[in-house]
């Protein structure tokens, strides 16, 4: 994995989505979204949100749906 | 202050609940059945002379000094080996006994060198004391007969001497090594007059099996086994009880002092974690505290290519504060952060996170626990509702089956390892899940019933397969699950694990563990009585670390092995205060007591106490900090007591991150590897020089007490306080006790904790509050902290770190007994006698394929980088697996590890790296470049600023 941050964040989001993938689809999406909201700092969330908005290349379906529903990041 | 002399009752305490009443020297006493007459006499205050008995060891009955008379019984039985009986009448001092004892002592003394005045144990010798006690005034045999004074000394061990002529063959050392330490390194060789203690097959101590725990030295009644420091300095005159600053066992020690010089560290019998035992690190390896490499003056520089300038504390602090302010103005509030240390005290980690949240105004705080046990926090809080181990160490005495996963307690947690081995020798069964054949798998009088030598990275598959067997073979404790756990979740989980893909037969393909072994292990754990799980970094440091923790928690719930003594789920914590640093709010998303930063009520309480506004957004975790630094949004960092460059994975990425910082402040004892990239260096102080508390792996909060003034002038918490004040965030604590009071006021699980209580009780295990005023040894009794226990689905997802033609071997990393973490401390002690360098363990077949011989220099290469080190050919590792440690900076094993990490916590995947190994001639280019950088970066300008 490169340290190029978009690619890394996509990888991380997919890892989280995979961990919850055994749950029913909607539950997995919510769990992934909650996890990201709870543990990712605002600049990471802003980046992944922008990436998803730009098509979300590489994001798994659960991860994509989770990120799309993240609440907007407030300014510091 | 005076020395603290523990009372020696002569024989161990009996745990029987039945009382027996007898009369000793005219006094009635009731004691538990099974107590020795010697111990009962001690209870009424009559100390029977003794030499071969001591209460750390089972009675042996060899010296015949402790004879007593019992009315109506013939002879003069030894009181140490004779148990009490109802109604007996015992006399401990009669004319006949006096004569017999004198005779015994006469024989001992006639063969003993009479150099008491110059003996290092003068005043601290039981033989000397007993000669006085029995009134020996003359030796009828004279001193001219045959003796052992020609035998000389074994000085091979760096810390203690063995002066053979002084040995009275009481066997205490041999028994200590067997019963307390469990190493079985000593025997009595020779017969009769010629008999002497001998390590191994008459080897020197250093090269024998001895692990230098010091138990034999502790038990020796004479100067035969004696600390070299006592020989050099003399006997101590006062002592202070404190806590070891090395590992998460948290052994209590008496620091025995002469003035402000530390004479020796003696394990404290009242220490509830160690019960009077120790390992080589805490017992002997404290020399780093006075090592010449310690940096005692603050230093600054504007760029890392310049030499350091020594400055006053005020200048250094002002410079750091102005830099942090400048950076925040230029790049934004969230462009700075810091790292707390799991080696520092609770009070110090609390202050650092307070400085970051309150002084920097963001939550970019993390701790080295990120890279070890963060998955424990996540996994156990999801399933049980709390981020900590469930038991105290005493609990292992009630265990019938012990399941060890990814932990190496005899090396990593030696004193707990010894306590565990004792229980195993008593008959408890052992299951080990580890890619390596660790010492505990087979050691004297111990053999694991099952060793599941899995392929690194397949923990989830193995633990889920254990669950599969438990569910499909009907071994679930349904009554427990129905009462204590969420039944719906359980059913979903049971159906999930029962699926054929989780069967031992199905997973054998990738775990490489024969299915029958997995089945056998599962049956044993589920049906063998009290089943306890202990696990370590071999569980957490994987891309599925958190998943494995949850899988483990599931197993304990499904079998009802939780919520009482002898069972439970126990993370073995690496550093001394990993538990504490997590408790103290060192994680970017949590305030002290594991409460999320977005929780308004919690934040409001802290805001009121601290008088500042708190950011409600989670901050960056350590790996995210490096990413953000490389990317340019993170520019300043305060690192206390942590060598991230050496300890964190993927060194090249870490160094790129550090090099991108505009202000790095490092507070440490030494110019560590991270300091090569620092702009401000603040001298740290050792645990001997400050007050505070550590919290061990059992959630036990124990006092650290200052025994000498800080050589650098200030305790670490004082330096943090200065920095906070310079940032305009007011702190004015007079003593760490006041910091603890603030912690108690803000943290529900700590409300009952205070220094006064710790002084009174010795230690407490959190939660300690109104509901549990003296603390909580065993958690989840009667109900889980979260209410109902929650079963989690744990699908095995193979790591993306895969072997292939370029990197066909799997590297896993670990540590060894004599060294600690990055070795900054232990490398600066005589412990290097046991581990002068990191080596690579490789299986004979893999070595042969590559033309590698024992001791050859080899290049270890992954897609991240390469390093070189010496090879050791070993069958402890399976074919296809290689193993090394990361104690030495020249090796920089983490140049090789990658940036893959746990999905939930970003805890790095240290335990699995695909590598290739080949013969080499010497250091790799990276090692040479780095060596050059270190040398340049460590220059200190000749004229120090006044
Ligand atoms: S130091 Fe420990 S391991 Fe070594 S001989 Fe003594 S008791 Fe045994
Ligand atoms: S070395 Fe000390 S403890 Fe061991 S047998 Fe000799 S006198 Fe006893
Ligand atoms: S390093 Fe660990 S086991 Fe050894 S003395 Fe210290 S706390 Fe105890
Ligand atoms: S102390 Fe009882 S026989 Fe030695």
Coordinates of C-alpha atoms in Angstrom, one line a residue, chain A residues 1 3 5 8 11-12 15-16 18-20 22 35 37-45 47 74 76, chain B residues 334 378 501 589 596 616-621 624 627 631 633 650 653 795 800 899-901 903-904 906:
Chain A
X1 CA 0.0 0.0 0.0
X3 CA 1.3 6.2 1.6
X5 CA -3.4 9.1 1.6
X8 CA -4.7 4.4 2.2
X11 CA -8.0 0.6 2.1
X12 CA -8.8 1.4 5.8
X15 CA -11.0 -3.1 6.0
X16 CA -13.6 -1.8 8.4
X18 CA -15.1 -6.2 5.6
X19 CA -15.0 -6.7 9.4
X20 CA -18.7 -6.0 9.6
X22 CA -21.1 -10.7 8.1
X35 CA -16.8 3.3 13.4
X37 CA -17.2 8.7 12.7
X38 CA -16.0 7.6 16.1
X39 CA -12.3 6.9 15.3
X40 CA -11.2 9.0 12.3
X41 CA -10.1 12.6 12.8
X42 CA -11.9 15.3 10.8
X43 CA -9.2 15.7 8.1
X44 CA -9.4 11.9 7.4
X45 CA -13.2 12.0 7.2
X47 CA -10.8 13.3 2.6
X74 CA -17.4 20.9 11.0
X76 CA -12.0 23.4 13.5
Chain B
X334 CA -5.1 20.7 14.7
X378 CA -11.7 -2.2 21.4
X501 CA -16.2 -23.3 6.7
X589 CA -11.2 9.6 20.8
X596 CA -15.9 9.3 24.0
X616 CA -15.4 17.4 20.3
X617 CA -13.7 15.7 17.4
X618 CA -11.5 12.7 17.7
X619 CA -7.8 13.4 17.0
X620 CA -5.2 11.5 15.0
X621 CA -3.8 8.1 16.0
X624 CA -2.4 8.8 11.1
X627 CA 0.6 10.1 7.4
X631 CA 1.1 15.0 3.8
X633 CA -1.1 19.0 7.7
X650 CA 7.9 0.7 8.8
X653 CA 7.7 6.0 6.8
X795 CA -14.9 -13.9 10.0
X800 CA -2.9 -8.7 2.6
X899 CA 2.3 -0.4 7.5
X900 CA -0.6 -2.9 7.5
X901 CA -2.6 -2.5 10.6
X903 CA -8.8 -2.7 10.9
X904 CA -10.4 -1.2 14.0
X906 CA -4.7 0.8 13.3

